[in-house]
Short mmCIF file of C-alpha atoms and ligand atoms in Angstrom, two decimals:
data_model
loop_
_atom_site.label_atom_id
_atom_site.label_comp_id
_atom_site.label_asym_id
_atom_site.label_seq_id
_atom_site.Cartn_x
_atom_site.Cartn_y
_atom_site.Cartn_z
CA UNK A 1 111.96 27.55 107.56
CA UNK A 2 114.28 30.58 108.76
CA UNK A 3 113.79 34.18 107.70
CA UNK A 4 117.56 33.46 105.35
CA UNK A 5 115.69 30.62 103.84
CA UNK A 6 112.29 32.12 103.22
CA UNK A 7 113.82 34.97 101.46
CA UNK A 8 116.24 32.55 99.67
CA UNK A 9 113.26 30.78 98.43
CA UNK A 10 111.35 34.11 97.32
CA UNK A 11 114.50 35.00 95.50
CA UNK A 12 115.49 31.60 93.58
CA UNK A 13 111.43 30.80 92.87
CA UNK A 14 109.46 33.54 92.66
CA UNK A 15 106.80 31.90 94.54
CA UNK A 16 105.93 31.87 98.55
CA UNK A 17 102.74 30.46 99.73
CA UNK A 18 100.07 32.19 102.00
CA UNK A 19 101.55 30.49 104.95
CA UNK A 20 105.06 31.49 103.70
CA UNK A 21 104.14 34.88 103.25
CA UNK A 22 102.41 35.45 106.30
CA UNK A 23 105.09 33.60 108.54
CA UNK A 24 108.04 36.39 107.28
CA UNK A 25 105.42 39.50 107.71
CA UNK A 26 104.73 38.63 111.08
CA UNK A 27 108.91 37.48 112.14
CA UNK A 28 110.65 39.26 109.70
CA UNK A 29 113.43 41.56 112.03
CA UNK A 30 115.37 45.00 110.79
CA UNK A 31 118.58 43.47 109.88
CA UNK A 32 117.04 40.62 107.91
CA UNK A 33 114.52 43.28 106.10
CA UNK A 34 117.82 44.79 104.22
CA UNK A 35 118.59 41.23 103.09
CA UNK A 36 114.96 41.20 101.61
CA UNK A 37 115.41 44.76 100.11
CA UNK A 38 119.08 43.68 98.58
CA UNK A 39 117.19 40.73 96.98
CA UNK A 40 114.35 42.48 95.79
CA UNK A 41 116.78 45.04 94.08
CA UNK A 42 118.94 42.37 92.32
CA UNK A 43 115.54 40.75 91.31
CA UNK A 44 114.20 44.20 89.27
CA UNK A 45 117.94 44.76 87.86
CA UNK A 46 117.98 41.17 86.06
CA UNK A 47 114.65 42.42 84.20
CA UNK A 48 115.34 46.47 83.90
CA UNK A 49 118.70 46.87 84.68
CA UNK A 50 119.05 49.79 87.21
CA UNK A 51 116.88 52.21 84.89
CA UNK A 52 114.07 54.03 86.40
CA UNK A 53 111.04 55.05 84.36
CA UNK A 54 109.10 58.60 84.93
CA UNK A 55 105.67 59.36 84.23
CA UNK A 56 103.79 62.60 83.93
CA UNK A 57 101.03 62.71 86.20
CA UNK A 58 97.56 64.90 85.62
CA UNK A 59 95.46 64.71 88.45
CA UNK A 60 92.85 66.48 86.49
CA UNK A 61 89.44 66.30 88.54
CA UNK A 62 88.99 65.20 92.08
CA UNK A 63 85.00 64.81 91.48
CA UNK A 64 83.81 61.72 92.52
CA UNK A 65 80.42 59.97 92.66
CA UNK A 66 81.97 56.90 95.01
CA UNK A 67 82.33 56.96 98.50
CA UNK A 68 85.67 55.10 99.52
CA UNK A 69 85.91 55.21 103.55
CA UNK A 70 89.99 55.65 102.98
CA UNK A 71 89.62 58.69 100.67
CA UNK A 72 90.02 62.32 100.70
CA UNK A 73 88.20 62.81 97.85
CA UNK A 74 85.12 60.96 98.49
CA UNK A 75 81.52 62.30 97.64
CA UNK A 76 80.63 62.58 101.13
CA UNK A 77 83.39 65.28 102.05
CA UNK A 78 81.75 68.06 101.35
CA UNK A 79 85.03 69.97 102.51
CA UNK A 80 86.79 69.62 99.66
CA UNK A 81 86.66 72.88 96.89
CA UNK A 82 86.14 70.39 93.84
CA UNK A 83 87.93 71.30 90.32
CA UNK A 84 87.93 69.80 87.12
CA UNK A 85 90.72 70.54 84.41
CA UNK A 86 88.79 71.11 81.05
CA UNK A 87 90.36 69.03 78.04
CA UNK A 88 92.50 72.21 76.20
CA UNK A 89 94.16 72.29 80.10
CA UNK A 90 95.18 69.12 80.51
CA UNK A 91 96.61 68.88 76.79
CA UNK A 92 98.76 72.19 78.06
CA UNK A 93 99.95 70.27 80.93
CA UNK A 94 100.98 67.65 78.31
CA UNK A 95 102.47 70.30 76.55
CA UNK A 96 104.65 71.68 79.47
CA UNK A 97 105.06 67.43 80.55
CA UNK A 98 106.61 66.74 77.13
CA UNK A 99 108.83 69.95 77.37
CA UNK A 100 110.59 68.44 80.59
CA UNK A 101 110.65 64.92 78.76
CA UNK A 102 108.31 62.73 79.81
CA UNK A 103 107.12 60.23 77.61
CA UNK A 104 104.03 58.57 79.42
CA UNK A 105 101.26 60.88 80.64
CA UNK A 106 98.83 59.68 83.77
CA UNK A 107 95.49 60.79 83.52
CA UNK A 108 94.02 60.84 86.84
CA UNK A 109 90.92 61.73 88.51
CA UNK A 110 88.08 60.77 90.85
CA UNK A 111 85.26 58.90 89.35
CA UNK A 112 83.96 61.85 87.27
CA UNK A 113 81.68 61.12 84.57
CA UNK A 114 81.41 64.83 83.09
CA UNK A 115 84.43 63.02 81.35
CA UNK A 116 82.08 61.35 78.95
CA UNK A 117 83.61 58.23 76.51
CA UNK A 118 83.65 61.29 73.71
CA UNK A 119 85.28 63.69 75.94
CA UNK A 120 88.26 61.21 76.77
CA UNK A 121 88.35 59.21 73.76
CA UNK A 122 88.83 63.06 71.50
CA UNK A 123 91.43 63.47 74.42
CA UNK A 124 93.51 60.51 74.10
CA UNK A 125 93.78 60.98 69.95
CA UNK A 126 94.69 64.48 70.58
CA UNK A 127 97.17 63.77 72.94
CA UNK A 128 98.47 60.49 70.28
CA UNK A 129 98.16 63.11 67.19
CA UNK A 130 100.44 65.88 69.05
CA UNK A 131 103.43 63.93 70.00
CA UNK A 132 103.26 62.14 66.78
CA UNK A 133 102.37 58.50 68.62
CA UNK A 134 105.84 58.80 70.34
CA UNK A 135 103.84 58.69 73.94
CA UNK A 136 102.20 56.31 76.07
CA UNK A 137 98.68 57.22 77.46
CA UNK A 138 97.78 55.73 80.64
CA UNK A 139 94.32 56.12 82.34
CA UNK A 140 93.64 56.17 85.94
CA UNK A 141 89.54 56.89 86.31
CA UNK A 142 88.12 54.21 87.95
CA UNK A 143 85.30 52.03 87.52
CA UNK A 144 82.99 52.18 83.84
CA UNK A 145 81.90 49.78 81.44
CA UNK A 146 83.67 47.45 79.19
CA UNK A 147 82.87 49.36 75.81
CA UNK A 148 84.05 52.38 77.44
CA UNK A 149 87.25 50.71 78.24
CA UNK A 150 87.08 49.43 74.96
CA UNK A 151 86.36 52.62 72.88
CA UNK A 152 89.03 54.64 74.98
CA UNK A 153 92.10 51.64 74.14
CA UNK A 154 90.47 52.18 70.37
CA UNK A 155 91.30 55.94 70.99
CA UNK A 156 95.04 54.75 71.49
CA UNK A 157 95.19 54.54 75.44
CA UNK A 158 97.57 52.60 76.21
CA UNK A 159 97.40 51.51 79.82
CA UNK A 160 95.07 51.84 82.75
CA UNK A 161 95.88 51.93 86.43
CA UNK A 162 93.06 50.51 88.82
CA UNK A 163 94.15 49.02 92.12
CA UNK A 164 92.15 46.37 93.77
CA UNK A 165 92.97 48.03 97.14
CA UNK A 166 92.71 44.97 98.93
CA UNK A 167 91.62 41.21 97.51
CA UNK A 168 89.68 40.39 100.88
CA UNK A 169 86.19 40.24 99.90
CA UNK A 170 84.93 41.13 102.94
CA UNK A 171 87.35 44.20 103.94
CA UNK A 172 86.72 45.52 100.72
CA UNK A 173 82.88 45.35 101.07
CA UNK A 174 83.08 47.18 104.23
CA UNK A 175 85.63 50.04 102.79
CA UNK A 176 83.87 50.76 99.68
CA UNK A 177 80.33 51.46 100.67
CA UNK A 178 79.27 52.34 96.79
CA UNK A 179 81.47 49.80 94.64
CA UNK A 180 81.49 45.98 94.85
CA UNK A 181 84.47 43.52 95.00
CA UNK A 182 83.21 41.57 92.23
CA UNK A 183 83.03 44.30 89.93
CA UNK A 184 86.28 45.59 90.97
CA UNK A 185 87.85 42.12 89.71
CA UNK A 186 85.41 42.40 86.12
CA UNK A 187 86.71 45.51 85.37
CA UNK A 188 90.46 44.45 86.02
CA UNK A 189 89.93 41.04 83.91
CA UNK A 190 88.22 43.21 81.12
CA UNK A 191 90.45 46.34 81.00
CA UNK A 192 93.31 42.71 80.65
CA UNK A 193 91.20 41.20 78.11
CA UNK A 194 90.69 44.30 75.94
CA UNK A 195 94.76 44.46 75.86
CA UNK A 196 95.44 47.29 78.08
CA UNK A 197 99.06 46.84 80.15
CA UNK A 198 97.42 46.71 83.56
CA UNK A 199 97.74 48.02 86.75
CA UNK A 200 96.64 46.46 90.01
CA UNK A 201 98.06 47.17 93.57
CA UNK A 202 96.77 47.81 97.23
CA UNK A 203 97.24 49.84 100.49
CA UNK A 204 99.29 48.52 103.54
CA UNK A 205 98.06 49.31 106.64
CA UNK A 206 94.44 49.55 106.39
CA UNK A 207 91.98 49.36 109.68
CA UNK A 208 91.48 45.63 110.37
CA UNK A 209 94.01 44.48 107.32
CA UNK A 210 95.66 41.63 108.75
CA UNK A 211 99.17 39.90 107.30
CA UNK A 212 96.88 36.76 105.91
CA UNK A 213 94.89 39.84 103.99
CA UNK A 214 98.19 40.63 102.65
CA UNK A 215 99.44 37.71 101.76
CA UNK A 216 96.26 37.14 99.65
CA UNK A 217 96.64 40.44 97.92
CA UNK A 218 100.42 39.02 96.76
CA UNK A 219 98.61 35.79 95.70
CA UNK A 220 96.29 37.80 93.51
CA UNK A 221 98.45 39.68 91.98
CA UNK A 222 100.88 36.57 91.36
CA UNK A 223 97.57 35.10 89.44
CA UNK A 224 96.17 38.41 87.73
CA UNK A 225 100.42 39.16 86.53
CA UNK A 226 99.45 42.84 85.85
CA UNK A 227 101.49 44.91 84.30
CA UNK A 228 102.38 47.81 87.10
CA UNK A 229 101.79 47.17 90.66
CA UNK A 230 100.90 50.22 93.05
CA UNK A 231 101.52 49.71 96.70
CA UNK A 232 101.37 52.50 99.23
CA UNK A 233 100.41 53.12 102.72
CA UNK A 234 97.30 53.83 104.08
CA UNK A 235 97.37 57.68 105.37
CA UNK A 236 94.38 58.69 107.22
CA UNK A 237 92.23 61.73 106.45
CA UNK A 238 90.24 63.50 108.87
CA UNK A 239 87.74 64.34 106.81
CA UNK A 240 86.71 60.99 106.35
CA UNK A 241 85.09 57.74 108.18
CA UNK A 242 89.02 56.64 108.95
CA UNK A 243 90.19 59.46 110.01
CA UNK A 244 91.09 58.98 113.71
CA UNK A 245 92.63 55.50 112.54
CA UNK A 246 96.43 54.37 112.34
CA UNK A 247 97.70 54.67 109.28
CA UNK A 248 100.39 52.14 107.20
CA UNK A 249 103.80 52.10 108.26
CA UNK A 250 106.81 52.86 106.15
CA UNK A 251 108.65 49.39 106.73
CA UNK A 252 105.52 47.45 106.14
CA UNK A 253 104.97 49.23 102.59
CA UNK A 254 108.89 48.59 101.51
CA UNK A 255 108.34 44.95 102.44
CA UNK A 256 105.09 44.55 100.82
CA UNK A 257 106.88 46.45 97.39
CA UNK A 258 109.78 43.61 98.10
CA UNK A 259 107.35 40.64 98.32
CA UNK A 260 106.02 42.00 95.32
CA UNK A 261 109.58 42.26 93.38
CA UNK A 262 110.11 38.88 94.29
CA UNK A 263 106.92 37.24 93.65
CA UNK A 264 105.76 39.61 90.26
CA UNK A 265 109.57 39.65 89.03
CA UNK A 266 108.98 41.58 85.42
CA UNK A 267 106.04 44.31 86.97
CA UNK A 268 106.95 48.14 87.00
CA UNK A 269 106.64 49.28 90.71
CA UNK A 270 106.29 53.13 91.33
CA UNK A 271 107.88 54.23 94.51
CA UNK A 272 104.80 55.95 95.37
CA UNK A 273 104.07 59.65 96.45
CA UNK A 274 102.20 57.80 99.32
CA UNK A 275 105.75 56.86 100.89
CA UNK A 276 107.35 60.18 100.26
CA UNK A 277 104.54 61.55 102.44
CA UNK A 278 105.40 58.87 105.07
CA UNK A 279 109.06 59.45 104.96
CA UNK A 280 110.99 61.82 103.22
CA UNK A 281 113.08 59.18 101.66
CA UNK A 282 110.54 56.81 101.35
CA UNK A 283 110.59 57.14 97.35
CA UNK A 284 113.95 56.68 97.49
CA UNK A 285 113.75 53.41 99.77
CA UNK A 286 111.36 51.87 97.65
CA UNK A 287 113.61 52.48 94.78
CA UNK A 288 116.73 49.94 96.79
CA UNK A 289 113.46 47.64 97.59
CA UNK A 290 112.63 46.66 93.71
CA UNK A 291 110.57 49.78 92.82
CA UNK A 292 110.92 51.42 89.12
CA UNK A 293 109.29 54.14 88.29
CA UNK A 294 108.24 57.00 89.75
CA UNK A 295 105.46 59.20 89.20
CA UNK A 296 106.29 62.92 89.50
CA UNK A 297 103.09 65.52 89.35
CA UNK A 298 102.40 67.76 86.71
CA UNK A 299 99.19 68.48 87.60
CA UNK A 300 99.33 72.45 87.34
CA UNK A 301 100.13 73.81 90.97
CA UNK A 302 97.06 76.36 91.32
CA UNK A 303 94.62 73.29 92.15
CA UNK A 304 97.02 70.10 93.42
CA UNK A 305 96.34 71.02 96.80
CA UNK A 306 92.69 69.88 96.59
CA UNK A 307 93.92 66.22 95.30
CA UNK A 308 94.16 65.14 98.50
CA UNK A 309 93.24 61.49 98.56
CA UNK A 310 95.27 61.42 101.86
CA UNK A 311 96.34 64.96 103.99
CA UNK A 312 100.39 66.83 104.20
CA UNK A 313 100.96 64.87 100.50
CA UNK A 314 104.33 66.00 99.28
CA UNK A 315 105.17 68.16 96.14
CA UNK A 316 101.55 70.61 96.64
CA UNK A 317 103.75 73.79 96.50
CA UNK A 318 106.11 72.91 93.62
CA UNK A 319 105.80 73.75 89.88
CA UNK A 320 106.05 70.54 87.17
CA UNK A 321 109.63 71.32 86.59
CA UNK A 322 110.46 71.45 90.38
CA UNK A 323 109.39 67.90 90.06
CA UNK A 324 111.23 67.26 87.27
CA UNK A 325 114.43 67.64 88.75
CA UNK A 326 113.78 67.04 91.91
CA UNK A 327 113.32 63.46 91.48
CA UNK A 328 116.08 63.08 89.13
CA UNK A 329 118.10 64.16 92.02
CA UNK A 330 116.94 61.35 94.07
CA UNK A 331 116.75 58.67 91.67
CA UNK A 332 121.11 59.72 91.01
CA UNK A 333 121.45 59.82 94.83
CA UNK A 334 120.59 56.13 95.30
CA UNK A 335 122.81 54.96 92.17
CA UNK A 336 119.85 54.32 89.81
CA UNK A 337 119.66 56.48 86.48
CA UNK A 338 116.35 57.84 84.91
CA UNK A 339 114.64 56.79 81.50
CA UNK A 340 112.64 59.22 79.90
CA UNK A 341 111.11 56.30 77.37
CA UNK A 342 107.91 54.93 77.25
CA UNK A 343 108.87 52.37 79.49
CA UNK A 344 106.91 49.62 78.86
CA UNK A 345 106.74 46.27 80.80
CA UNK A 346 108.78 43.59 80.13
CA UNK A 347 105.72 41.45 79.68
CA UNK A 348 104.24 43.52 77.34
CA UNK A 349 108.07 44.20 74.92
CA UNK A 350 108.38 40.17 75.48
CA UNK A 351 104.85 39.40 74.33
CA UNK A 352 104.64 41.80 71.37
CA UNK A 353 108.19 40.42 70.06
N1 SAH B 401 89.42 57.15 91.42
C1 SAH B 401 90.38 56.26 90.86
C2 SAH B 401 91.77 56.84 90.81
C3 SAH B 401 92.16 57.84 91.86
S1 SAH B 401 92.36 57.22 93.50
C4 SAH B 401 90.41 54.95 91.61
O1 SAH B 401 89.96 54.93 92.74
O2 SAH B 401 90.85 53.97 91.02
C5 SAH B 401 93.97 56.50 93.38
C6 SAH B 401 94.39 55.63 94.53
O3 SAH B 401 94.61 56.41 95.69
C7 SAH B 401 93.39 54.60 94.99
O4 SAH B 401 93.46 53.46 94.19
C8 SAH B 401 93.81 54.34 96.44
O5 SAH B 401 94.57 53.14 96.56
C9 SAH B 401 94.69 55.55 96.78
N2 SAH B 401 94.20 56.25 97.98
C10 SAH B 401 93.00 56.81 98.18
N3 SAH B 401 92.89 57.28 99.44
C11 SAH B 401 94.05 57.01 100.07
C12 SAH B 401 94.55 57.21 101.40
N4 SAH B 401 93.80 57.80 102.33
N5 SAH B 401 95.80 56.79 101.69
C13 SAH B 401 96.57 56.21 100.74
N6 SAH B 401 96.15 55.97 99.49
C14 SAH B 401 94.90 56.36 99.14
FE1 SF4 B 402 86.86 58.18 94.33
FE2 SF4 B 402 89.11 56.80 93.76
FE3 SF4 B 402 88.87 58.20 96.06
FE4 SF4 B 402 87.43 55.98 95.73
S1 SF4 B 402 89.70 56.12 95.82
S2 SF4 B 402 86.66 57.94 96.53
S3 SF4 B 402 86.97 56.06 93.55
S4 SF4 B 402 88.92 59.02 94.00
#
């Protein structure tokens, strides 16, 4: 098949095979990646118009008891000057979140477990009580048990972001030294199960990734239909096993958000702060290349410095409302307009009509 009639296909079907998939990664030129970003773009206005959804996010403790080889943050790296945001200081970042309009919060953090099911679950209602139900409650904390995830979507959470990285058994064995594969996948089909709006997603670019890994991460996703799909680059940190490798490029990250446009046509897809770092238009690249949302930082500037899951990330400086308008700015510049609603999924508004 040509490259016109590959991405023809993506476009019309929603559905490439492995061989498909890996065939256009591996041929796919400059000129004829625009054609796949101009499809990709059409494909996320059909389901969400040319709105773009913001979230609030809290990175509010970058403790963590796993070891990831990719990760800034991992328990090995004893470099890092570790915080944790008590509960009455991540309800003020709400506060100030809520002030500059943002209806979804992100809670964020490493695998911490001072953050106890009471902790969180007193969190979330607070959180629900305050802004009288009228905002979503996402959680982003990694791996625990299914009551946990259970008692905290009883609490009123409302969505949980957990990418699977990368849905090669054996490269994931070998980059999470402390977590297995198959638990990775329970936790995603539970978190589904309990009735969560999931997210799932992966890293381009990883040491020894190969375009057949990537095609199989598509294929996954295509199967699991989350919710939200994160994709970012890989960015090396030298304070970690992978830190003298090559990180993911910019044009392989806007294709793989494409693919994912195409193949996972109703999913939210953050331009992530991964690709800003990358590019300082990345965001707004990914946004032309089916992306969605974006996740500006309202963590409280006096500690985002140590989130560094990856090193130089963008925004470590700049106050919430910086942020704020910032990305307004760039979401106008490229023609799109922002929506400060809950912005659910079109699965989820379909399925709960
Ligand atoms: N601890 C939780 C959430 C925080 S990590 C979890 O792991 O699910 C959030 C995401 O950051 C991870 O899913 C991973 O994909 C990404 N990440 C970590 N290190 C990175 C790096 N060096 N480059 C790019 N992304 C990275
Ligand atoms: Fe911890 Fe998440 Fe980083 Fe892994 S990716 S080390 S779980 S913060």
């Amino acid at each position: 098949m040509t490259m016109h009639n590959l991405i023809e296909k993506a476009y019309q079907t929603n559905d490439l095979s492995k061989e498909e998939i890996i065939a256009l990664i591996e041929t796919i030129k400059p000129e004829e990646r625009e054609i796949l970003y101009k499809r990709a773009l059409k494909t996320k206005q059909k389901y969400y118009g040319n709105k773009v959804y913001l979230r609030g996010l809290i990175e509010f403790s970058n403790i963590c008891r796993q070891d990831c080889l990719y990760c800034g943050l991992r328990a090995s790296n004893t470099k890092v000057e570790r915080y944790r945001l008590t509960p009455g200081e991540i309800l003020a970042c709400c506060d100030k979140g809520y002030e500059l309009g943002y209806r979804t919060f992100v809670l964020q953090s490493g695998e911490d477990l001072w953050y106890t099911v009471e902790i969180l679950s007193e969190l979330i209602r607070q959180i629900k009580k305050r802004y009288d139900q009228e905002v979503a409650v996402t959680l982003s904390i990694g791996e625990r048990g299914a009551e946990t995830y259970q008692s905290l979507f009883a609490s009123g959470a409302d969505r949980f972001l957990m990418r699977h990285e990368t849905a090669t058994e054996e490269l994931y064995e070998s980059l999470h030294p402390t977590m297995s594969f198959t638990n990775r996948r329970a936790c995603l089909n539970a978190l589904k199960e309990i009735g969560y709006q999931v997210g799932a997603g992966f890293m381009v670019g990883l040491p020894g990734q190969t375009p057949a890994d990537l095609a199989e991460d598509l294929h996954y996703l295509k199967e699991l239909h989350p919710d939200m799909i994160g994709i970012g680059p890989f960015i090396p940190h030298s304070e970690t096993p992978l830190g003298k490798e090559k990180g993911g490029t910019v044009d392989d990250t806007l294709v793989m958000v494409a693919l994912a446009r195409l193949l996972v046509p109703d999913s939210l897809i953050p331009a992530t702060t991964a690709l800003g770092t990358l590019h300082p238009l990345g965001r707004e690249m990914a946004l032309q290349a089916g992306a969605n949302v974006v996740m500006p930082i309202i963590t409280p500037t006096s500690v985002r410095k140590q989130y560094a899951l990856y090193e130089n990330k963008i925004c470590g400086d700049d106050h919430p409302e910086d942020c704020r308008y910032c990305i307004e700015r760039r979401i106008q510049a490229v023609g799109q307009e922002v929506d400060l609603g809950k912005g659910d999924s079109w699965k989820f508004i379909v399925g709960s009509l």
